[in-house]
Amino acid sequence: MHLKIDGIDFSYTSTPVLHDVSLELEGPRFVSILGPNGVGKSTLIHCINKILTPTKGTVFIDGKDVKETTIKDLAKEVGYVPYSANDTFPLSVVDTVLMGRHPHSKWKSLDSDLDLVYETLKRLGIEHLAMRSFSELSAGQHQKVMLARGLVQEPKILLLDEPTSNLDVRHQLDVTKMLKSLAYDKNMLVIMISHDINIAAKYADEIIMLNDGTIYAVGTPQEVITEDNLRVVYGVKSKIIDDDGAPHVILKDAIPMNEDIRRADDVEVGKQQEVEAGP
Amino acid sequence: MEEMSVLERTYRQISRKKTIISLVILAVAALISFFSIFVNHYTGLSFDVTWNVLVAHLSGHEYGVYYYDLIVWDYFSPRAIMAVFVGAGLAVGGVVMQSMLRNPIADPYTTGVASGASFGVALFFMMGFALIPTGNYSLDITLNASLFALIPTAAIVLISRRKNMTPTTTILAGVAVMYVFRAATSIMTLSADPEAVEQLYMWNVGTLVDARWDNVWIVAGMTLGCTILIMFLGHQMTIMTTGDNGAKSMGVRTKLIRTISLIIVAVLTATIVGYVGTIGFMGLIAPHVARILVGSNLKYLIPCSAATGALILIACDCVTKFMVSSVPVGVITSVIGGPMFIILLIRGAKKVWY
């Protein structure tokens, strides 16, 4: 499969989020998207699977414009594991994971679907939770269930929004490693938003680093994770050491950013105006 | 392979159990419904007489005593059927509103249906205004109630289709519309004659005493039809309860499904309100009781809620019939339902609500 993002812009009513993002990816591959909070990582992913429509530009999957694909057809190609799921009315784990089969649903496919669900739960080590209610689970188990739902969808491209943020270190490593092997076993393009630079650096084939709504750097972990890039994008001083060929970040200190200083000024000006406008 | 079939077996067992629960509740509701025809506080209208009236009618005759015949066949029999379908219809409305707005306190009246209907009826009682004048007093009331009930819903549906609307803002818009209609009704009440105000008050509480053979089939048909339509959307609606983004990524056209289901429920509720007034609390409590029994998968929750709603309302109506002074069933559902619901909540499972 082949994913091409061609010059997309996206803005929420008045706030521009993404600007002129272009990207080309081909699977099987495990790609990680890095970048600080609010930089547009989730927005980018949502533009790929039509949760959001870019204000400008086009997304192509295997050469086909996603605008011309119905969301049901797109759901067969692109899976999505959200950051969190609403559980006002929780279902059982099996029912939750079974939803992932919806784009492929046919009459009388329940037996094979249940087999697949069980296989996937087992792969994630949570088969014992199958009949439990979603609301009785821990945050980490929630994430694994959502992950299972994305996997049973059997997409060609799997998008994940911080799938390991609530997991302990062992499970973080385990899940990330599994995602990577999945990419190659099932011939998928796996794209994961991540906040853990070191885990991304250890497993990702390719890293996309976003800054201010644009792509700041793309490439292998060695190319992208550098002290300079981390300073500019994350605003941190760091030291990078080599760990068996993968870069490993040791964080040193946060740099007071120019932006923050400017914002502080704005607040001052705003206050003054308020005072002047007063009686 | 061995273990896989274990999951399959357990899953199917649980599914079967859920289906059986719904069927049992439905059977009990049907039984009580039949029993309710025999319940009354009239002297002389004994069990035997009621039975004879029913037998006479079911074998194509009429019973000799006109007064008994009228009460049993023309009043109580349609009323028993009406209670079952009204209960079921309001409960289905409740399930859909709760699931689509992802809010446990949503009910069929959340979109302002009740306030719109009440406004329409107030127009009739106080100004003599009939939207479609038919010359038939009760039909005019019904049409006013049903049609005005749809106005707030139409507003909500239009508002909710806007880009930046979420389920929460939809509920808030519904509450706002409700206040506007209530205020409009209040303004009319200020200058209306006391008799009209009393009529409106009685109408607002909700009662089944106006059920007749010529209106019960409309409510029954609407409830059956709308419930079947909603069942077709059940699977997609279940997916939507986990969040719109996730649902979209699984190929569900969330906006379309939400709009269609809101419209179906609004039409159903408006019809019911038109004939029996606003029976409160049913649409809220029946789905929650059903959730405790079968969980939140709409495939089982919709039929189970319908059965539970039918059961609760017919049971409450039996209670009102035992009473000598006529208490509207709307009062009983709240008086009995409220405390019962609180007990359920206190004992309640975290499994059911988060």
XYZ file of C-alpha atoms in Angstrom:
633
model
C 0.000 0.000 0.000
C 1.004 3.494 -0.708
C 0.048 6.659 1.129
C 0.578 10.064 -0.417
C -0.282 13.300 1.310
C -0.151 16.178 -1.126
C 0.117 19.672 0.286
C -2.658 19.562 2.876
C -3.740 22.481 5.017
C -6.150 22.231 7.881
C -7.647 24.856 10.139
C -10.312 24.819 12.813
C -12.607 27.788 12.097
C -9.933 30.412 12.678
C -6.884 28.588 13.984
C -4.615 27.111 11.327
C -3.281 23.740 12.450
C -1.575 22.103 9.486
C 0.161 23.990 6.737
C 1.332 22.519 3.465
C 2.067 19.014 4.709
C 3.333 16.672 2.004
C 4.439 13.148 2.625
C 4.831 9.859 0.871
C 4.962 6.512 2.661
C 4.996 2.953 1.496
C 4.517 -0.209 3.545
C 5.329 -2.575 5.075
C 6.796 -0.108 7.463
C 6.534 1.129 11.023
C 6.398 4.920 11.127
C 6.291 7.134 14.172
C 5.021 10.712 14.300
C 6.746 12.869 16.905
C 6.190 16.434 17.986
C 5.151 18.493 21.008
C 1.582 18.984 22.230
C -0.806 20.792 19.913
C 1.451 20.573 16.900
C -1.154 18.833 14.726
C -0.212 15.161 15.042
C -3.738 13.927 15.657
C -5.129 16.342 13.084
C -2.794 14.891 10.470
C -3.953 11.369 11.246
C -7.602 12.446 11.165
C -7.066 13.948 7.722
C -5.837 10.576 6.453
C -8.918 8.627 7.525
C -11.505 11.302 6.736
C -12.489 12.096 10.297
C -11.467 15.593 9.224
C -11.419 17.040 5.739
C -8.359 19.091 4.872
C -9.110 22.669 3.853
C -6.619 22.316 1.012
C -4.662 19.496 -0.591
C -5.346 15.829 -1.184
C -4.687 12.485 0.473
C -4.179 9.508 -1.828
C -4.261 5.870 -0.759
C -2.921 3.528 -3.428
C -3.316 6.366 -5.883
C -6.965 6.949 -5.027
C -8.193 10.242 -3.592
C -9.798 9.546 -0.191
C -12.442 12.166 -0.980
C -13.765 9.795 -3.619
C -13.808 6.785 -1.301
C -16.843 6.118 0.898
C -16.010 5.898 4.574
C -17.120 2.272 4.659
C -14.675 1.364 1.887
C -11.982 3.472 3.511
C -12.549 1.600 6.766
C -11.488 -1.613 5.046
C -8.165 0.000 4.142
C -7.426 2.301 7.042
C -7.785 1.368 10.707
C -7.642 3.809 13.580
C -6.932 3.362 17.258
C -8.132 6.461 19.113
C -6.414 7.927 22.116
C -9.397 7.127 24.305
C -12.877 5.780 23.881
C -16.116 7.010 25.308
C -17.526 4.552 27.788
C -20.697 6.146 29.079
C -22.444 2.914 28.171
C -19.730 0.273 28.319
C -19.940 -2.950 26.336
C -18.154 -6.216 26.949
C -14.615 -6.523 25.634
C -15.699 -9.006 22.947
C -18.457 -6.700 21.732
C -16.081 -3.749 21.675
C -13.450 -5.597 19.671
C -16.060 -7.159 17.367
C -16.972 -3.645 16.185
C -13.712 -3.638 14.296
C -15.240 -6.220 11.957
C -18.031 -3.832 10.991
C -16.513 -2.652 7.682
C -16.200 -6.276 6.596
C -19.484 -7.428 8.069
C -21.571 -9.954 6.248
C -24.443 -12.107 7.381
C -23.323 -15.157 9.278
C -19.728 -14.160 9.724
C -19.905 -14.166 13.522
C -18.040 -17.450 14.052
C -14.972 -16.529 12.050
C -15.087 -13.012 13.494
C -15.110 -14.414 17.022
C -12.118 -16.606 16.155
C -10.241 -13.573 14.929
C -11.185 -11.574 18.029
C -9.946 -14.355 20.270
C -6.701 -14.702 18.344
C -6.093 -10.960 18.599
C -6.904 -10.780 22.299
C -4.487 -13.634 22.852
C -1.805 -11.884 20.872
C -2.182 -8.892 23.187
C -2.329 -11.123 26.257
C -5.813 -10.045 27.321
C -7.931 -13.041 26.312
C -8.930 -13.536 29.960
C -10.769 -10.186 29.817
C -12.998 -11.225 26.905
C -16.305 -11.282 28.771
C -15.538 -8.431 31.147
C -17.172 -5.037 30.835
C -15.054 -2.325 29.252
C -15.582 -0.042 32.256
C -14.088 -2.532 34.708
C -10.706 -2.412 33.011
C -7.650 -0.337 33.816
C -6.472 2.456 31.532
C -3.773 0.223 30.097
C -6.243 -2.596 29.434
C -8.541 -0.067 27.745
C -5.758 0.792 25.354
C -5.099 -2.827 24.568
C -8.772 -3.409 23.834
C -8.867 -0.424 21.494
C -5.723 -1.717 19.865
C -7.350 -5.117 19.405
C -10.319 -3.413 17.773
C -7.996 -1.701 15.302
C -6.215 -4.986 14.567
C -9.312 -7.086 13.843
C -10.255 -4.453 11.289
C -7.365 -5.914 9.258
C -6.541 -2.647 7.545
C -3.665 -2.040 5.172
C -2.823 1.165 6.979
C -3.154 1.334 10.756
C -3.167 4.734 12.439
C -2.595 4.874 16.176
C -2.930 7.899 18.428
C -0.552 7.385 21.351
C -1.465 3.727 21.783
C 0.961 3.145 24.623
C 0.505 6.300 26.708
C -1.212 4.472 29.572
C 0.917 1.357 29.562
C 3.752 0.526 31.924
C 7.251 0.301 30.439
C 7.158 -3.413 29.858
C 3.884 -3.237 27.956
C 5.039 -0.130 26.091
C 8.005 -2.038 24.748
C 5.945 -5.123 24.134
C 3.163 -3.370 22.223
C 5.514 -1.241 20.158
C 7.566 -4.287 19.235
C 4.384 -6.106 18.301
C 3.265 -3.210 16.096
C 6.530 -3.332 14.266
C 6.421 -7.069 13.645
C 2.771 -6.728 12.658
C 3.723 -4.274 9.952
C 5.941 -6.888 8.336
C 3.864 -10.013 9.130
C 0.653 -8.569 7.750
C 2.246 -6.292 5.175
C 0.844 -3.135 6.703
C 1.785 0.490 6.975
C 1.640 1.255 10.690
C 1.691 4.934 11.659
C 1.852 5.719 15.348
C 1.776 9.009 17.183
C 4.168 8.765 20.063
C 5.338 10.852 22.969
C 8.179 8.563 23.907
C 11.087 9.566 21.696
C 13.309 6.708 22.826
C 10.815 3.974 22.141
C 10.061 5.520 18.745
C 13.783 5.729 18.008
C 14.287 2.114 19.004
C 11.577 0.584 16.834
C 10.477 2.985 14.094
C 11.707 2.521 10.520
C 10.927 6.112 9.852
C 10.190 9.145 11.978
C 8.107 12.161 11.017
C 8.795 15.139 13.213
C 6.161 17.867 13.191
C 6.698 21.435 14.288
C 4.160 24.258 14.120
C 1.836 22.418 11.740
C 4.495 21.532 9.202
C 6.873 18.638 8.748
C 10.147 19.637 10.305
C 12.090 16.491 9.529
C 11.506 13.053 8.009
C 13.878 10.140 7.923
C 15.415 7.308 9.882
C 15.694 7.748 13.650
C 19.414 8.594 13.274
C 18.621 11.332 10.797
C 15.741 12.903 12.668
C 16.560 12.532 16.329
C 19.381 14.974 16.774
C 20.218 17.416 19.537
C 19.510 20.336 17.185
C 16.091 19.063 16.134
C 15.025 18.378 19.700
C 16.103 21.862 20.705
C 14.068 23.526 17.976
C 11.006 21.278 18.007
C 10.659 20.307 21.663
C 12.570 23.178 23.225
C 14.825 20.914 25.271
C 18.557 20.567 25.744
C 19.564 16.966 25.356
C 22.414 14.597 24.832
C 22.097 11.829 22.274
C 24.023 8.632 22.685
C 24.232 5.655 20.419
C 22.471 2.532 21.617
C 23.304 -0.345 19.278
C 22.674 1.835 16.241
C 19.556 3.566 17.574
C 19.805 7.087 18.974
C 18.978 7.356 22.660
C 17.969 10.696 24.149
C 19.083 11.836 27.551
C 17.108 14.923 28.477
C 19.064 17.703 30.149
C 16.944 20.798 30.552
C 13.987 22.769 29.136
C 14.870 25.897 27.201
C 12.776 28.936 28.086
C 11.153 29.548 24.698
C 10.946 32.917 22.944
C 7.304 32.201 22.330
C 6.564 32.055 26.001
C 8.259 35.376 26.547
C 6.222 36.907 23.735
C 2.998 35.472 25.128
C 3.783 36.923 28.503
C 4.155 40.331 26.827
C 0.770 39.929 25.142
C -0.837 39.323 28.475
C 0.760 42.482 29.861
C -0.466 44.547 26.915
C -3.922 43.039 27.242
C -4.089 43.958 30.899
C -3.064 47.526 30.180
C -5.744 47.893 27.537
C -8.309 46.599 29.953
C -7.275 49.179 32.508
C -7.422 51.958 29.938
C -10.842 50.883 28.774
C -12.129 50.976 32.336
C -13.914 53.959 33.845
C -8.873 -24.292 18.405
C -10.329 -25.792 21.571
C -10.139 -22.501 23.440
C -11.527 -20.514 20.541
C -14.677 -22.536 20.516
C -14.908 -21.853 24.251
C -15.149 -18.133 23.536
C -17.689 -18.775 20.827
C -19.759 -20.978 23.078
C -19.721 -18.529 25.981
C -20.549 -15.619 23.704
C -23.472 -17.466 22.159
C -24.673 -18.629 25.557
C -24.703 -15.062 26.846
C -26.457 -13.847 23.709
C -29.108 -16.512 24.079
C -29.576 -15.616 27.730
C -30.140 -11.973 26.780
C -32.735 -12.914 24.174
C -34.539 -15.128 26.671
C -34.601 -12.343 29.278
C -36.309 -10.007 26.798
C -38.823 -12.655 25.778
C -39.670 -13.449 29.394
C -40.242 -9.785 30.208
C -42.392 -9.429 27.122
C -44.430 -12.487 28.092
C -44.972 -11.124 31.600
C -46.006 -7.759 30.159
C -48.505 -9.464 27.858
C -49.869 -11.458 30.785
C -50.295 -8.390 32.986
C -51.824 -6.579 30.058
C -54.497 -9.253 29.793
C -54.947 -9.310 33.554
C -55.321 -5.507 33.621
C -58.595 -5.764 31.691
C -60.042 -7.500 34.735
C -58.847 -4.868 37.173
C -61.403 -2.239 38.108
C -63.125 -0.661 41.067
C -66.683 -0.871 39.760
C -69.151 -2.900 41.764
C -70.811 -5.503 39.623
C -68.069 -5.698 37.069
C -66.713 -8.963 38.424
C -64.121 -11.262 36.967
C -66.822 -13.451 35.464
C -68.603 -10.558 33.797
C -65.382 -9.266 32.278
C -64.549 -12.758 31.083
C -67.974 -13.158 29.498
C -67.679 -9.794 27.737
C -64.327 -10.801 26.281
C -65.561 -14.235 25.239
C -68.638 -12.691 23.627
C -66.559 -10.239 21.603
C -63.893 -12.727 20.621
C -66.587 -15.022 19.280
C -68.128 -12.176 17.299
C -71.037 -11.186 19.577
C -71.752 -8.413 22.021
C -72.454 -8.645 25.725
C -75.984 -8.028 26.885
C -75.326 -5.255 29.388
C -74.329 -2.171 27.410
C -72.595 -0.449 30.313
C -70.312 -3.435 31.051
C -69.733 -4.077 27.401
C -68.632 -0.479 26.903
C -66.231 -0.465 29.831
C -64.615 -3.835 29.213
C -64.495 -3.950 25.455
C -64.359 -0.324 24.350
C -62.345 1.188 27.211
C -60.299 -1.384 29.109
C -59.254 -3.645 26.247
C -57.726 -0.958 24.016
C -56.268 0.682 27.118
C -54.421 -2.539 28.017
C -52.942 -2.705 24.528
C -52.201 1.012 24.490
C -50.232 0.780 27.744
C -47.989 -1.949 26.321
C -47.186 -0.056 23.144
C -46.834 3.359 24.749
C -44.443 1.903 27.324
C -42.454 0.128 24.644
C -42.385 3.184 22.363
C -41.218 5.594 25.048
C -38.546 3.135 26.174
C -37.214 2.721 22.638
C -37.186 6.500 22.346
C -35.191 6.665 25.563
C -32.614 4.113 24.445
C -32.038 5.922 21.183
C -31.737 9.350 22.768
C -29.345 8.085 25.433
C -27.154 6.253 22.950
C -27.132 8.926 20.278
C -26.509 11.787 22.668
C -24.208 9.612 24.776
C -25.916 10.832 27.890
C -27.623 8.686 30.515
C -30.199 11.337 31.414
C -31.460 11.887 27.881
C -35.029 10.716 27.302
C -37.546 10.906 24.441
C -38.514 14.385 25.598
C -34.955 15.720 25.583
C -35.418 17.369 22.213
C -38.290 19.421 23.602
C -40.996 17.113 22.258
C -43.070 17.412 25.434
C -42.869 21.192 25.632
C -43.770 21.544 21.960
C -46.734 19.220 22.349
C -47.872 21.016 25.468
C -47.653 24.333 23.632
C -49.766 22.959 20.786
C -52.401 21.675 23.191
C -52.388 24.978 25.090
C -53.071 26.781 21.818
C -56.119 24.590 21.362
C -57.486 24.828 24.902
C -56.837 28.539 25.354
C -57.128 30.055 21.926
C -59.239 27.424 20.219
C -56.562 27.168 17.556
C -56.344 23.896 15.642
C -53.487 23.463 13.221
C -55.558 21.145 11.049
C -59.182 21.703 12.041
C -61.052 18.412 11.682
C -64.097 19.261 13.733
C -63.337 16.321 16.014
C -62.372 17.590 19.464
C -59.921 14.883 20.506
C -58.435 14.497 17.046
C -57.736 18.245 16.966
C -55.891 17.964 20.276
C -53.896 14.983 19.060
C -52.897 16.668 15.819
C -51.933 19.884 17.592
C -49.829 17.972 20.113
C -48.102 15.738 17.591
C -47.370 18.416 15.023
C -46.160 21.019 17.507
C -44.029 18.323 19.137
C -42.125 18.045 15.889
C -41.175 21.742 15.733
C -38.564 21.690 18.521
C -37.252 18.395 17.170
C -36.835 19.845 13.714
C -34.947 22.751 15.266
C -32.679 20.387 17.191
C -31.995 18.194 14.179
C -31.095 21.232 12.079
C -28.883 22.609 14.834
C -27.183 19.261 15.454
C -26.206 18.945 11.799
C -24.028 22.023 12.074
C -20.340 21.347 12.069
C -19.407 22.349 15.573
C -22.270 20.613 17.361
C -21.566 17.759 19.775
C -24.074 15.541 21.587
C -23.704 17.753 24.649
C -24.502 20.957 22.791
C -27.459 19.193 21.193
C -28.864 18.411 24.638
C -28.306 21.997 25.739
C -30.062 23.273 22.618
C -32.957 20.906 23.434
C -33.188 22.315 26.948
C -33.122 25.883 25.579
C -35.912 25.136 23.084
C -37.886 23.538 25.892
C -37.719 26.720 27.964
C -38.813 28.869 25.034
C -41.912 26.735 24.464
C -42.671 26.539 28.165
C -42.459 30.299 28.465
C -44.762 30.723 25.482
C -47.221 28.332 27.138
C -46.959 30.241 30.418
C -47.735 33.550 28.718
C -50.929 32.048 27.313
C -51.816 30.572 30.702
C -51.686 34.005 32.343
C -54.690 35.300 30.475
C -56.527 32.014 29.972
C -59.654 30.995 31.831
C -59.067 28.613 34.761
C -60.940 25.754 33.160
C -58.603 25.716 30.156
C -55.600 25.820 32.484
C -56.939 22.815 34.358
C -57.538 20.930 31.124
C -53.992 21.640 30.039
C -52.671 20.527 33.386
C -54.554 17.238 33.179
C -53.334 16.694 29.668
C -49.735 17.357 30.652
C -49.662 14.619 33.282
C -50.389 11.877 30.793
C -53.144 9.304 30.997
C -54.244 6.179 29.185
C -57.987 6.576 29.747
C -58.533 7.972 26.266
C -57.398 4.774 24.568
C -59.997 3.467 22.114
C -59.977 0.894 19.372
C -59.747 3.610 16.745
C -56.548 5.157 18.106
C -54.736 2.237 19.680
C -53.777 0.761 16.310
C -52.069 3.996 15.277
C -49.846 3.996 18.353
C -49.252 0.250 18.084
C -48.352 0.498 14.412
C -46.028 3.445 14.910
C -44.279 1.747 17.828
C -43.796 -1.502 15.927
C -42.684 0.226 12.733
C -40.279 2.648 14.377
C -38.813 -0.042 16.623
C -38.103 -2.259 13.616
C -36.481 0.654 11.756
C -34.370 1.485 14.801
C -33.327 -2.175 15.119
C -31.841 -1.981 11.644
C -29.637 0.891 12.790
C -28.831 -0.803 16.099
C -25.420 -2.125 15.168
C -24.175 1.182 13.819
C -25.659 3.032 16.764
C -23.832 0.680 19.144
C -20.556 1.512 17.439
C -21.347 5.213 17.775
C -21.682 4.934 21.551
C -17.903 4.556 21.771
C -17.316 7.924 20.127
C -17.861 9.511 16.738
C -14.257 9.439 15.558
C -13.839 5.763 16.235
C -17.198 5.038 14.614
C -16.283 6.989 11.478
C -13.016 5.109 11.231
C -15.057 1.902 11.157
C -17.151 3.162 8.296
C -20.223 4.455 10.143
C -21.798 7.609 8.733
C -22.319 9.084 12.152
C -24.135 12.274 11.222
C -26.569 10.464 8.965
C -27.338 7.746 11.502
C -27.809 10.302 14.273
C -30.173 12.433 12.188
C -32.246 9.487 10.968
C -32.566 7.954 14.405
C -33.480 11.279 16.032
C -36.192 11.819 13.428
C -37.634 8.316 13.829
C -37.756 8.693 17.593
C -39.236 12.184 17.378
C -42.064 11.045 15.105
C -42.761 8.082 17.379
C -42.729 10.191 20.548
C -44.847 12.910 18.971
C -47.468 10.333 18.028
C -47.516 8.845 21.509
C -47.661 12.249 23.176
C -50.565 13.175 20.943
C -52.707 10.345 22.295
C -51.679 9.951 25.917
C -49.987 13.221 26.881
C -46.563 13.353 28.459
C -45.998 10.264 30.571
C -42.744 11.114 32.239
C -39.877 8.986 33.447
C -40.714 5.897 31.377
C -38.241 6.691 28.650
C -35.556 7.269 31.232
C -36.026 4.373 33.623
C -36.970 1.497 31.318
C -33.715 1.633 29.292
C -31.648 1.764 32.465
C -33.400 -1.243 33.977
C -32.823 -3.033 30.678
C -29.145 -2.042 30.740
C -28.774 -3.780 34.090
C -30.303 -6.906 32.599
C -28.672 -7.187 29.167
C -25.918 -4.563 28.954
C -25.553 -1.742 26.457
C -25.286 -3.570 23.139
C -28.273 -2.153 21.297
C -28.933 -5.436 19.520
C -30.282 -6.711 22.849
C -30.912 -3.421 24.621
C -33.552 -2.130 22.190
C -35.873 -5.158 22.444
C -35.251 -5.538 26.158
C -36.010 -1.861 26.820
C -39.188 -2.095 24.778
C -40.309 -5.118 26.793
C -39.333 -3.483 30.086
C -41.125 -0.262 29.174
C -44.247 -2.197 28.295
C -44.078 -4.110 31.563
C -43.555 -1.038 33.749
C -46.307 1.007 32.165
C -48.930 -1.725 32.174
C -48.064 -2.518 35.795
C -48.402 1.148 36.748
C -51.690 1.384 34.889
C -53.006 -1.583 36.868
C -52.207 0.329 40.037
C -54.129 3.377 38.825
C -57.126 1.185 38.049
C -57.176 -0.205 41.575
C -57.530 3.311 42.908
C -61.002 4.728 43.316
C -60.168 8.323 42.494
C -58.636 8.507 39.045
C -54.938 9.162 39.307
C -53.228 9.643 35.930
C -50.728 6.910 35.118
C -48.036 9.554 34.594
C -48.136 10.249 38.324
C -47.842 6.582 39.251
C -44.868 5.934 36.967
C -42.981 8.708 38.725
C -44.140 7.958 42.273
C -43.288 4.243 42.040
C -40.574 4.496 39.418
C -38.528 7.195 41.145
C -37.754 5.403 44.404
C -37.314 2.074 42.600
C -34.803 3.648 40.293
C -32.867 5.175 43.176
C -32.656 1.747 44.837
C -31.328 0.302 41.600
C -28.750 3.067 41.369
C -27.556 2.541 44.936
C -27.230 -1.209 44.436
C -26.202 -0.505 40.892
C -23.322 -1.960 39.036
C -20.357 -0.071 37.759
C -20.659 -2.522 34.922
C -23.675 -0.691 33.593
C -22.687 2.958 33.848
C -19.337 4.518 34.070
